[in-house]
Coordinates of C-alpha atoms and ligand atoms in Angstrom, one line a residue:
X2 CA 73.8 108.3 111.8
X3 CA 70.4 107.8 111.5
X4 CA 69.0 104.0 110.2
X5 CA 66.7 104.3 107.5
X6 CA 67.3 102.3 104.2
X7 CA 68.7 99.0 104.8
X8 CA 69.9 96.9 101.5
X9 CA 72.1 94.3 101.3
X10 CA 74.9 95.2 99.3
X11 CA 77.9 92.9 98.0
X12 CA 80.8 95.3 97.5
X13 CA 83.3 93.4 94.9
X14 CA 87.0 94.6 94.4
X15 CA 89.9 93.4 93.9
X16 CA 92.0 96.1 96.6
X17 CA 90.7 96.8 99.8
X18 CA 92.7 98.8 102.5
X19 CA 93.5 97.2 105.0
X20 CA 94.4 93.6 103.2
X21 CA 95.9 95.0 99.6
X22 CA 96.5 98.5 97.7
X23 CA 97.9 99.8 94.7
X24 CA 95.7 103.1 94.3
X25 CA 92.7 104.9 95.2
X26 CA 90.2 102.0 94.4
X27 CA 91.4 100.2 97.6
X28 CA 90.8 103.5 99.6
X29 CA 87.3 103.4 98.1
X30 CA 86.5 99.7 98.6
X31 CA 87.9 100.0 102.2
X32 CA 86.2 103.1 103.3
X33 CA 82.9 103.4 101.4
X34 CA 81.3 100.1 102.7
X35 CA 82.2 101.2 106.7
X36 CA 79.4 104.3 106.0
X37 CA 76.7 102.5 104.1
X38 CA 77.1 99.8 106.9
X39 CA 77.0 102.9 109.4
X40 CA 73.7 103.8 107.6
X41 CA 72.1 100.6 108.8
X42 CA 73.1 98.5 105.5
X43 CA 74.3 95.0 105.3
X44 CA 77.4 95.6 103.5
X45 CA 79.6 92.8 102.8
X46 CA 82.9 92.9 101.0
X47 CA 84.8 90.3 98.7
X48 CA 88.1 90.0 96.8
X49 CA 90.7 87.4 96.4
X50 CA 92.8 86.2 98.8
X51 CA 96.4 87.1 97.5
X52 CA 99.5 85.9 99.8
X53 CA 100.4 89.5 101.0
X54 CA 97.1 89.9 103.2
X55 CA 97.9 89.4 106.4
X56 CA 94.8 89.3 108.6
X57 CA 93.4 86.4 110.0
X58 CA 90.6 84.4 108.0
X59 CA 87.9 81.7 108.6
X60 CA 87.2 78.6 106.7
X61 CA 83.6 79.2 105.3
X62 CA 83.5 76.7 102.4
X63 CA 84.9 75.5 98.8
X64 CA 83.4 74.6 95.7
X65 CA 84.1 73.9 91.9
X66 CA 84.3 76.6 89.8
X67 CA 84.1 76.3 85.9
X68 CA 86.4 77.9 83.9
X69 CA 85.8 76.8 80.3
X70 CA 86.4 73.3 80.0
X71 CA 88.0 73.0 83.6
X72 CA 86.8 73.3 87.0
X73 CA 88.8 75.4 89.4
X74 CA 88.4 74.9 93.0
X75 CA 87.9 77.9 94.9
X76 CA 88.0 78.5 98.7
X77 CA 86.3 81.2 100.9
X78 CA 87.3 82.4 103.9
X79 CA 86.2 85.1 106.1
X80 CA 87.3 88.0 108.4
X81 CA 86.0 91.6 109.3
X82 CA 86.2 94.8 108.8
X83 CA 85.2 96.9 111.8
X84 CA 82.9 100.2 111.2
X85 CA 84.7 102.9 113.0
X86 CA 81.5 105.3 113.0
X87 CA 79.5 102.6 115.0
X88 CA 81.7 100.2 116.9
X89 CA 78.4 97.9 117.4
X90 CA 79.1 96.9 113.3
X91 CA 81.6 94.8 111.6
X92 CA 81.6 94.1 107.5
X93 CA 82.1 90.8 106.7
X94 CA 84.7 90.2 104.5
X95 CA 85.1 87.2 102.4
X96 CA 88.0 86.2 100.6
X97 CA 88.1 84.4 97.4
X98 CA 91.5 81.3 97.4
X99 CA 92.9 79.7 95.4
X100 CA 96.2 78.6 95.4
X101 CA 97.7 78.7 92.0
X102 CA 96.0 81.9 90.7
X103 CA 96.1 84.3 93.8
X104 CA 98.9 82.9 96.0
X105 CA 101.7 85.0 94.6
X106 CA 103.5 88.1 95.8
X107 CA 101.8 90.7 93.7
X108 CA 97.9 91.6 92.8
X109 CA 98.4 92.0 89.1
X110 CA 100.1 91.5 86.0
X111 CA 100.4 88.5 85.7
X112 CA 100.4 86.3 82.3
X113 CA 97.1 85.0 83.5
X114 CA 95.6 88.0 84.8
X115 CA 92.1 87.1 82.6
X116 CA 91.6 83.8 84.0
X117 CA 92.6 84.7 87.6
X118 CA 89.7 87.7 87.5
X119 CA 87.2 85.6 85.4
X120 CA 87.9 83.0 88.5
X121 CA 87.0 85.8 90.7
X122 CA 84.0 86.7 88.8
X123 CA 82.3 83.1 88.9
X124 CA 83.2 82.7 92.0
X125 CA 81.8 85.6 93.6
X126 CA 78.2 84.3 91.8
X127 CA 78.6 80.8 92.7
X128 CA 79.8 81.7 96.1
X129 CA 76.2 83.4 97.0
X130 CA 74.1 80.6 97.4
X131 CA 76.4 79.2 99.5
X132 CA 76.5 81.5 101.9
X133 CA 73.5 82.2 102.2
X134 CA 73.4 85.7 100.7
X135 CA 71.1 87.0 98.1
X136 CA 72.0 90.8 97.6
X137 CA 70.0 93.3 96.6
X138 CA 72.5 95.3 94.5
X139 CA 76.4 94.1 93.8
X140 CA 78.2 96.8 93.7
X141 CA 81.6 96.2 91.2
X142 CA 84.5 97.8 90.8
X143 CA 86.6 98.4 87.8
X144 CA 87.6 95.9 84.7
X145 CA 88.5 93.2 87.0
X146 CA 84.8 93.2 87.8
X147 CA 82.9 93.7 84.6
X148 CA 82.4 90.1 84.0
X149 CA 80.3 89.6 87.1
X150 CA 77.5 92.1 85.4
X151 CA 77.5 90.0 82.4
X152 CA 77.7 86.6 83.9
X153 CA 74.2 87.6 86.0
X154 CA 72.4 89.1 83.0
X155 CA 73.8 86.2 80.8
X156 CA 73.9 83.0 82.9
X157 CA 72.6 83.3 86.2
X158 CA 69.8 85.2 86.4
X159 CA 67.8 82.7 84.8
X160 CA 67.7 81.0 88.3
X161 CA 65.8 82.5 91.2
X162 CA 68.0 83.3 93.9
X163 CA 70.0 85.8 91.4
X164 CA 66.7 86.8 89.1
X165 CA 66.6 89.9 91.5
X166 CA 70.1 90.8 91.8
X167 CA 70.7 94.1 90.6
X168 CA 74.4 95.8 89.4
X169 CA 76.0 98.8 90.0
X170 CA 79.6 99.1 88.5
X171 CA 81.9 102.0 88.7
X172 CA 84.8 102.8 86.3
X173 CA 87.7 104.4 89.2
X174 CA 89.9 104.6 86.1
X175 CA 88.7 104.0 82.6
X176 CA 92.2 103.6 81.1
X177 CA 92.9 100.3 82.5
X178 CA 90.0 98.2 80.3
X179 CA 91.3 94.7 80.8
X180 CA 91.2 94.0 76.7
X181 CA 92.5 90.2 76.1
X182 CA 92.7 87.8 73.4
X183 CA 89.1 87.0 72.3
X184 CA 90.1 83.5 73.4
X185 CA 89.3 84.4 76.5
X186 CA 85.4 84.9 76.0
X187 CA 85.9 81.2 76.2
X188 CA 86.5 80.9 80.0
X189 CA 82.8 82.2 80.8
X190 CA 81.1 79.5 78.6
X191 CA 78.7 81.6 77.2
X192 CA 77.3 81.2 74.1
X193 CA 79.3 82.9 71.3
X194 CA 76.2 85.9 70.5
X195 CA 77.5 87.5 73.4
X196 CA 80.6 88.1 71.7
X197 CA 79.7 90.6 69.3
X198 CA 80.4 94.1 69.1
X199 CA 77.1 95.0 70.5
X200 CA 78.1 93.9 73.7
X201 CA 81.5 92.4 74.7
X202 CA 83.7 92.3 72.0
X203 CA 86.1 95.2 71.7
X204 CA 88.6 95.7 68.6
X205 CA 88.6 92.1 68.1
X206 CA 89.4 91.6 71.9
X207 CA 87.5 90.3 75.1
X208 CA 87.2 94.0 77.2
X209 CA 86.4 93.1 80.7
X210 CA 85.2 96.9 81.0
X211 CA 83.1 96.8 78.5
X212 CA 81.4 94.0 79.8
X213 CA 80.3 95.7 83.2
X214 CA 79.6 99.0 80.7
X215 CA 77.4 96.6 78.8
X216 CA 75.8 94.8 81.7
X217 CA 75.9 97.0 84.6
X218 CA 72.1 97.9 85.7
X219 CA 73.5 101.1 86.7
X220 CA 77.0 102.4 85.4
X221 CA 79.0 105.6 87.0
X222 CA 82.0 106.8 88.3
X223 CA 84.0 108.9 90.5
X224 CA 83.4 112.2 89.6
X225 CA 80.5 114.3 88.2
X226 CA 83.3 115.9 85.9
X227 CA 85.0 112.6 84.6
X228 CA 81.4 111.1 84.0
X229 CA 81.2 113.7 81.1
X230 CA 84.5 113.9 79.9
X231 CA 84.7 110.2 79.0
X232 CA 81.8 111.0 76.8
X233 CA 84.5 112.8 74.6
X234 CA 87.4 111.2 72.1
X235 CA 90.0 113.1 74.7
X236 CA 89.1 111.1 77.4
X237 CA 86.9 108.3 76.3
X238 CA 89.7 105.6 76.0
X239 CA 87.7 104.2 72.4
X240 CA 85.4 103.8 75.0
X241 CA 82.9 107.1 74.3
X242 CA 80.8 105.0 72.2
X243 CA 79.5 102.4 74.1
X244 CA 79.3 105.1 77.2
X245 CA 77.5 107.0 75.0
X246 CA 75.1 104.1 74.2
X247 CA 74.2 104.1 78.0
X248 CA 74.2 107.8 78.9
X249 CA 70.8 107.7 80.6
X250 CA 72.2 105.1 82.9
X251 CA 75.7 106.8 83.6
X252 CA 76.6 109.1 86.7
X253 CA 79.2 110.8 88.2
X254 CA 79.7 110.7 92.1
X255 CA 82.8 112.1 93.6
X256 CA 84.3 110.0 96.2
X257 CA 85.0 110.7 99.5
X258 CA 87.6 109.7 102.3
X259 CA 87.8 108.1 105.7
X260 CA 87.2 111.0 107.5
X261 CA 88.4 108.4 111.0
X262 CA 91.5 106.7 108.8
X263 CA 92.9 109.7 107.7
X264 CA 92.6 112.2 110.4
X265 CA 95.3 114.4 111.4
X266 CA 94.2 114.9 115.1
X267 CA 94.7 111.1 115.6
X268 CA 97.0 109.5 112.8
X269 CA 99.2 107.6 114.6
X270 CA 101.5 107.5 111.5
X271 CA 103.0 111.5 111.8
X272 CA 104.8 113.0 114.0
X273 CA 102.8 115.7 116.0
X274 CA 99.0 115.6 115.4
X275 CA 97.0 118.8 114.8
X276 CA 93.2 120.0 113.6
X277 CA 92.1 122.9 112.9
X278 CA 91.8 124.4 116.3
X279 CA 95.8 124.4 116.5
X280 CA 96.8 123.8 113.0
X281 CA 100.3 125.7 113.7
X282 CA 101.0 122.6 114.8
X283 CA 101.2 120.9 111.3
X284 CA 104.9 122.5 111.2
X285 CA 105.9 120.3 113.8
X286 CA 105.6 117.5 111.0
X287 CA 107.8 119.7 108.9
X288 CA 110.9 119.8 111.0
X289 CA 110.6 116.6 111.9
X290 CA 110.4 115.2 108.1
X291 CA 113.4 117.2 107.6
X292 CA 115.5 115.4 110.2
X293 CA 113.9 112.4 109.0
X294 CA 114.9 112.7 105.3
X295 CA 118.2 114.1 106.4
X296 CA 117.1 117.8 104.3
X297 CA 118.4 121.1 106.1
X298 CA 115.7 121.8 109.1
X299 CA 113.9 125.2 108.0
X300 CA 111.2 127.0 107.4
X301 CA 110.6 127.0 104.0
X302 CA 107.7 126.1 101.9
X303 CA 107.5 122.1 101.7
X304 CA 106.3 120.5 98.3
X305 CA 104.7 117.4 98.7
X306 CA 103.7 114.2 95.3
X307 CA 102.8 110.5 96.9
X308 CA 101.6 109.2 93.1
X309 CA 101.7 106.2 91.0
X310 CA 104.2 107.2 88.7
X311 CA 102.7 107.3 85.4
X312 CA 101.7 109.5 82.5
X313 CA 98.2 110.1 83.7
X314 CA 99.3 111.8 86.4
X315 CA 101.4 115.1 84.4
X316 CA 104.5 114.2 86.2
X317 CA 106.4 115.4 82.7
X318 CA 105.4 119.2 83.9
X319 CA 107.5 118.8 86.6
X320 CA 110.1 117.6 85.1
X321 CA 110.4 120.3 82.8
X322 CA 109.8 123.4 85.3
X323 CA 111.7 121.6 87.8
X324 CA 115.2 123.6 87.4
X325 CA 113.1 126.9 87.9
X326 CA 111.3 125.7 90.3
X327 CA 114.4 124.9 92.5
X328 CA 115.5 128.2 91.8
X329 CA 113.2 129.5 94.8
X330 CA 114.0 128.6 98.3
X331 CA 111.5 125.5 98.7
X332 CA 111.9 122.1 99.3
X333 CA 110.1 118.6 97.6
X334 CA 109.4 115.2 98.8
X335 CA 108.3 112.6 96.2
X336 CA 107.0 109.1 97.2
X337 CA 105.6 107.3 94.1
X338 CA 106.3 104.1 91.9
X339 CA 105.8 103.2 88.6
X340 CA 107.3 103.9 85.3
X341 CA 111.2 103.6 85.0
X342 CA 111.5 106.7 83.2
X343 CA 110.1 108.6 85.6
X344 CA 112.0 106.7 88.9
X345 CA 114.9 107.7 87.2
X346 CA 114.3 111.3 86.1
X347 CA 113.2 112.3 90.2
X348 CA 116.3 110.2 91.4
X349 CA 118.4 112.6 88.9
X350 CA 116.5 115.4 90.7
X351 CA 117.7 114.3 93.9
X352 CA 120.9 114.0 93.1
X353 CA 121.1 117.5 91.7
X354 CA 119.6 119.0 94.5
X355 CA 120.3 116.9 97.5
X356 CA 119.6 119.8 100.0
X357 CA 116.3 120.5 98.7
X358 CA 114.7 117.6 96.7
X359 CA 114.3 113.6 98.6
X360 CA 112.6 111.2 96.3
X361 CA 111.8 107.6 97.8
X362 CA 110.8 105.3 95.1
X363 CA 108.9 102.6 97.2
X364 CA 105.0 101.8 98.2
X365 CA 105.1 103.2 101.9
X366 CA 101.3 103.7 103.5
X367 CA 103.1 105.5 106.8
X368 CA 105.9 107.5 104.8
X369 CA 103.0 109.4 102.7
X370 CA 100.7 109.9 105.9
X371 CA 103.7 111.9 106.8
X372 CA 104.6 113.6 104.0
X373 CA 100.6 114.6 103.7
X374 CA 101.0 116.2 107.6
X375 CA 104.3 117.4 106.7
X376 CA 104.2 119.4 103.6
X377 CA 102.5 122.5 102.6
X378 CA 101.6 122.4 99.5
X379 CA 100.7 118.8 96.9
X380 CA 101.3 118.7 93.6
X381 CA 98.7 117.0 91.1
X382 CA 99.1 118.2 87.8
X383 CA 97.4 114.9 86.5
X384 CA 96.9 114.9 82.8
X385 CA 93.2 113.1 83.5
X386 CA 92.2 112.4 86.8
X387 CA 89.0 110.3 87.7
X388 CA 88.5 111.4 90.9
X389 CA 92.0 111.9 93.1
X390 CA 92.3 111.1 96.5
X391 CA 95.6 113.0 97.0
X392 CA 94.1 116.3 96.7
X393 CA 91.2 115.1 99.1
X394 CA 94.0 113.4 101.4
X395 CA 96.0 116.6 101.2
X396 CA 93.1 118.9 102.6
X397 CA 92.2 116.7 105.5
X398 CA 95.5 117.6 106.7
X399 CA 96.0 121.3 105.8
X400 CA 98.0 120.8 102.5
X401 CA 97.2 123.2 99.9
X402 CA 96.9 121.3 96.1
X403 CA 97.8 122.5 93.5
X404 CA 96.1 120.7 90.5
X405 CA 95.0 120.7 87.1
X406 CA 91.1 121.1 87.2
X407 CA 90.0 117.7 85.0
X408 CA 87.8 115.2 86.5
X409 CA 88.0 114.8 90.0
X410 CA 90.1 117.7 90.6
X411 CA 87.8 120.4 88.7
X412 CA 85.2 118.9 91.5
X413 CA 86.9 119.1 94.1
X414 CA 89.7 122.0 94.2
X415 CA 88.3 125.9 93.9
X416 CA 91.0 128.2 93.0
X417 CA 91.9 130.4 96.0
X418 CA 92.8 133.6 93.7
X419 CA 89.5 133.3 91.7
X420 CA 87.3 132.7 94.8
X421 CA 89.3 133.4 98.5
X422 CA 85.9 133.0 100.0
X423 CA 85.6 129.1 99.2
X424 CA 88.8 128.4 97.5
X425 CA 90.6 125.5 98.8
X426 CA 93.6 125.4 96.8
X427 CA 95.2 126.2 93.1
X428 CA 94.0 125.2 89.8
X429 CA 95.1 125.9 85.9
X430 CA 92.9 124.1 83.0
X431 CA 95.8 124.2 80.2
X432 CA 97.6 121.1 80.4
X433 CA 101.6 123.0 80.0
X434 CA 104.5 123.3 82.1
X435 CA 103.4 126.7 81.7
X436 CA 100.5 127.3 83.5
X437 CA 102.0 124.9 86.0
X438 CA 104.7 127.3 86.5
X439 CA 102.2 130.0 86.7
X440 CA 100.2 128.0 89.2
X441 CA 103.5 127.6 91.4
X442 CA 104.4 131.4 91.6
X443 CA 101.2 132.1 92.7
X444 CA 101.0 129.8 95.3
X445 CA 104.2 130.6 96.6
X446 CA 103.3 134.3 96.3
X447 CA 100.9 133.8 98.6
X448 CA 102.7 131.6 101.0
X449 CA 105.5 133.9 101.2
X450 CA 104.0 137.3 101.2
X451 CA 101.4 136.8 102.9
X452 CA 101.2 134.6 106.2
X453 CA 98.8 135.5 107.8
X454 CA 96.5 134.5 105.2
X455 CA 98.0 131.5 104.2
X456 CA 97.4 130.0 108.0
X457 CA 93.8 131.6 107.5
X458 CA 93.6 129.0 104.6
X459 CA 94.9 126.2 106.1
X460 CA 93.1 126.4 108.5
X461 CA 89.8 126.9 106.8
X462 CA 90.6 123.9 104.9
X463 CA 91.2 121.8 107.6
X464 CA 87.2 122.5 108.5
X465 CA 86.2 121.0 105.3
X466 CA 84.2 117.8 104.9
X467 CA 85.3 115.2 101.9
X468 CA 84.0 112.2 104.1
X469 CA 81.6 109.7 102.9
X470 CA 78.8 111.0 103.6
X471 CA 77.4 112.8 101.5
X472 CA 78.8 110.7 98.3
X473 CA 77.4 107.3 100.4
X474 CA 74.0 108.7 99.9
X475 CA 74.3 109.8 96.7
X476 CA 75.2 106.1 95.9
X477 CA 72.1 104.9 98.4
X478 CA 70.4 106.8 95.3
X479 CA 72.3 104.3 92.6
X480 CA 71.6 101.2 94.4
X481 CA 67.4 102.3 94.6
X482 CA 68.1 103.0 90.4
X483 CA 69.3 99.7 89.6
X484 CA 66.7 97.9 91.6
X485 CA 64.0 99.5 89.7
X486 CA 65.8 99.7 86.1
X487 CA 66.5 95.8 87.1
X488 CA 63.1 94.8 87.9
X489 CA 62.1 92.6 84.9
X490 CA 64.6 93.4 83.1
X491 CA 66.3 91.0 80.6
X492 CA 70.1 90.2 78.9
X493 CA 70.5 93.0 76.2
X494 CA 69.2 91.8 72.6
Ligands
ADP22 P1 95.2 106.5 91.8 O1 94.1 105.7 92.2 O2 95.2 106.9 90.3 O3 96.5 105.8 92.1 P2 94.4 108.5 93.8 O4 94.9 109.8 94.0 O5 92.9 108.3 93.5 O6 95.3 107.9 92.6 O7 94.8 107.5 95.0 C1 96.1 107.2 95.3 C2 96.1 106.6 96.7 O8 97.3 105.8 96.8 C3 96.2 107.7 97.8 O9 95.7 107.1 99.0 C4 97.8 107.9 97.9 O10 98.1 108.4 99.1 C5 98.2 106.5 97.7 N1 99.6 106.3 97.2 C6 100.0 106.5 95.9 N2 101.3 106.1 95.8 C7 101.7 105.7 97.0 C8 103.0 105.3 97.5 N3 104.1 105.2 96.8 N4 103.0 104.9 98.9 C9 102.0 105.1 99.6 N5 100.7 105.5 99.2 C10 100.6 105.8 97.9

């Protein structure tokens, strides 16, 4: 890849794959720094240092941090990512301790969740000077993140090494806000004007996401679609208002994927690899899944879901087609977590049709890189969906989505039946069992009566690009808008 803009860009998350993942945003923070480093970047990554990450880490330094009328001390340490599209690279990655907040067995929910990512915030801020790093653009992630637009606009830019730090922050899911007690404007010592409804003061409550909406220099997120849709009262999560306040500065860029991470010619993970120059491979992963999962080994059409299991994701549509469903000769593999209600409701499934449905209700990184290579079809009937990796995931290795088209999934998934030239998949608008239904006939039409054509798309899909690269430049673009919309530029009145 050819070197031409080099900025230094602090990447701030609190998931990154490898160290720790609960969704996409760890997919993102992991993968989209290794091309804009690629690109001839500085690219540097931080998050907390939770006891589940396993890599090795360097003692850089510690400090005090405030945190309203105490002082926190907080460690960094250091490791490194390595750049897979230029082996010369490695991102440094620094890791933000402390002991009481972040050394416990999970990433979130916690009772204290608003102090441990206001810790994170400061810390990141205060952490600069002391290694040495003045960014041109920090680039923050999600609610946990907000605060660090606010902090620089509000506190810290009034000092020279930050006075030309500029923000980019990108909402991956605008549902999960981060509202707390108003109390909790207290931890940031700020002066109490910043509390107001004008900027950070939501319903009453401190909204961590409203504070990077507020503050951020440049604000988007993961899909061109999404970006509008939370303009509306449908999607806007109360939100719309203060998104509409800062249209001009919102965008929408569509993610992309490890293109080297998740590649089915390579992936250690499954069973028999495969590309597009000998995709009838990909069954190979089919048989074996079945002996793996103890289903009857044959050659019928495999139906894949690796999800959170929540509402957002129209898991309820399945539920109530799933008896007709079943009807046909197919099978389905489920790998999720979440909600109790709907653990229980696919473990019913199961049990009702052992031969053809396997739910496994567990977080399991090598399980789904299986069940991506093995099935032939994904489900994603997501009630909203900011961007969606699973869809992406599933055409890198030949799995044809079916999805509802809202947010990312309008982007990214062309209906084969309305457009066999480009489509890539199978899409319905109406959120209803319904058109789900609908959806499923007409994918398993296809697959059934017609072969040939299905291997023609599979194969075609597995020629597509969803990497990086394209979306890394797009957000090259971001990073050269904040710089300019920052230059000058003072706290919100
Ligand atoms: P979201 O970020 O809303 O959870 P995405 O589709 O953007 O949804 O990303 C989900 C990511 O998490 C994908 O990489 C998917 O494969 C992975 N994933 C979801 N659930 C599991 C699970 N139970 N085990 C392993 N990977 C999972």
């Amino acid at each position: 890849m050819a070197e031409k803009k080099q900025l230094k860009i602090l990447f701030a998350s609190v998931e990154v794959v490898p160290y720790a993942k609960t969704g996409g945003l760890a997919d993102v923070a992991g993968s989209l720094p290794q091309t804009l480093a690629a690109m001839g970047n500085d690219v540097r990554i931080v998050m907390p240092r939770y006891k589940i990450i396993e890599s090795d880490m360097e003692y850089v330094t510690d400090f005090p941090v405030e945190l309203g009328p105490r002082r926190e001390t907080c460690i960094v340490r250091e490791t490194s990512l390595e750049v897979p599209q230029d082996k010369s690279k490695k991102i440094p990655v620094y890791f933000i301790d402390n002991y009481y907040y972040y050394d416990r067995d999970g990433i979130y929910c916690y009772f204290d969740d608003a102090d441990r990512f206001a810790l994170f915030c400061r810390a990141v801020l205060d952490m600069l000077p002391k290694i040495d790093f003045k960014p041109d653009v920090i680039h923050c992630n999600d609610w946990h993140t907000g605060p660090i637009c606010m902090l620089l606009n509000e506190k810290y830019k009034k000092y020279p090494y930050y006075s030309n730090i500029s923000t980019v922050f990108t909402v991956h899911n605008l549902e999960y806000q981060g509202n707390f007690s108003g109390d909790v404007f207290k931890v940031f010592n700020l002066p109490p004007n910043v509390f107001t409804p004008e900027k950070v003061e939501f319903y009453g409550m401190f909204s961590f996401m409203k504070a990077g909406l507020v503050y951020g220099d440049i604000i988007n997120t993961v899909s061109e679609t999404y970006a509008g849709e939370i303009l509306t009262s449908k999607y806007g999560e109360k939100m719309e208002g203060v998104l509409k306040d800062r249209v001009k500065d919102l965008f929408g860029i569509t993610n992309g994927i490890s293109y080297d991470k998740f590649n089915p010619s390579e992936d250690p993970r499954i069973f028999k690899n495969y590309g597009a120059d000998n995709y009838l491979d990909k069954k190979e992963n089919k048989t074996a899944l079945q002996k793996d999962v103890g289903m009857p080994v044959k050659d019928v059409p495999m139906f894949g879901l690796i999800s959170r299991l929540t509402d957002q994701k129209g898991l309820n549509l399945i539920l109530d087609i799933a008896d007709q469903m079943l009807k046909e000769d197919i099978q389905f593999v489920l790998l999720g977590e979440g909600d109790p209600y709907y653990q229980d409701a696919f473990r019913n499934l199961s049990r009702k049709y052992p031969d053809k449905v396997k739910t496994f209700i567990e977080f399991n990184a090598a399980l789904a890189q299986r069940i991506y290579a093995a099935s032939d079809i994904f489900l994603m009937p997501s009630r909203f969906e900011p961007c969606g990796l699973g869809q992406i995931i599933s055409i890198r290795y030949g799995t044809i989505p079916i999805v509802r088209a809202t947010g990312g999934l309008a982007d990214t998934i062309i209906d084969y039946d309305k457009d066999n030239k480009n489509g890539n998949g199978f899409s319905f608008n109406e959120f209803s069992s319904k058109e789900l239904l609908k959806t499923f006939e007409r994918a398993l039409k296809l697959y059934k009566k017609k072969p040939q054509e299905w291997s023609e798309l599979v194969k075609k899909v597995l020629g597509l690009d969803f990497s990086w690269n394209q979306p890394a430049e797009k957000y090259m673009m971001l990073y050269g808008l904040a710089m300019k919309k920052n230059n000058g530029k003072k706290a919100p009145k």
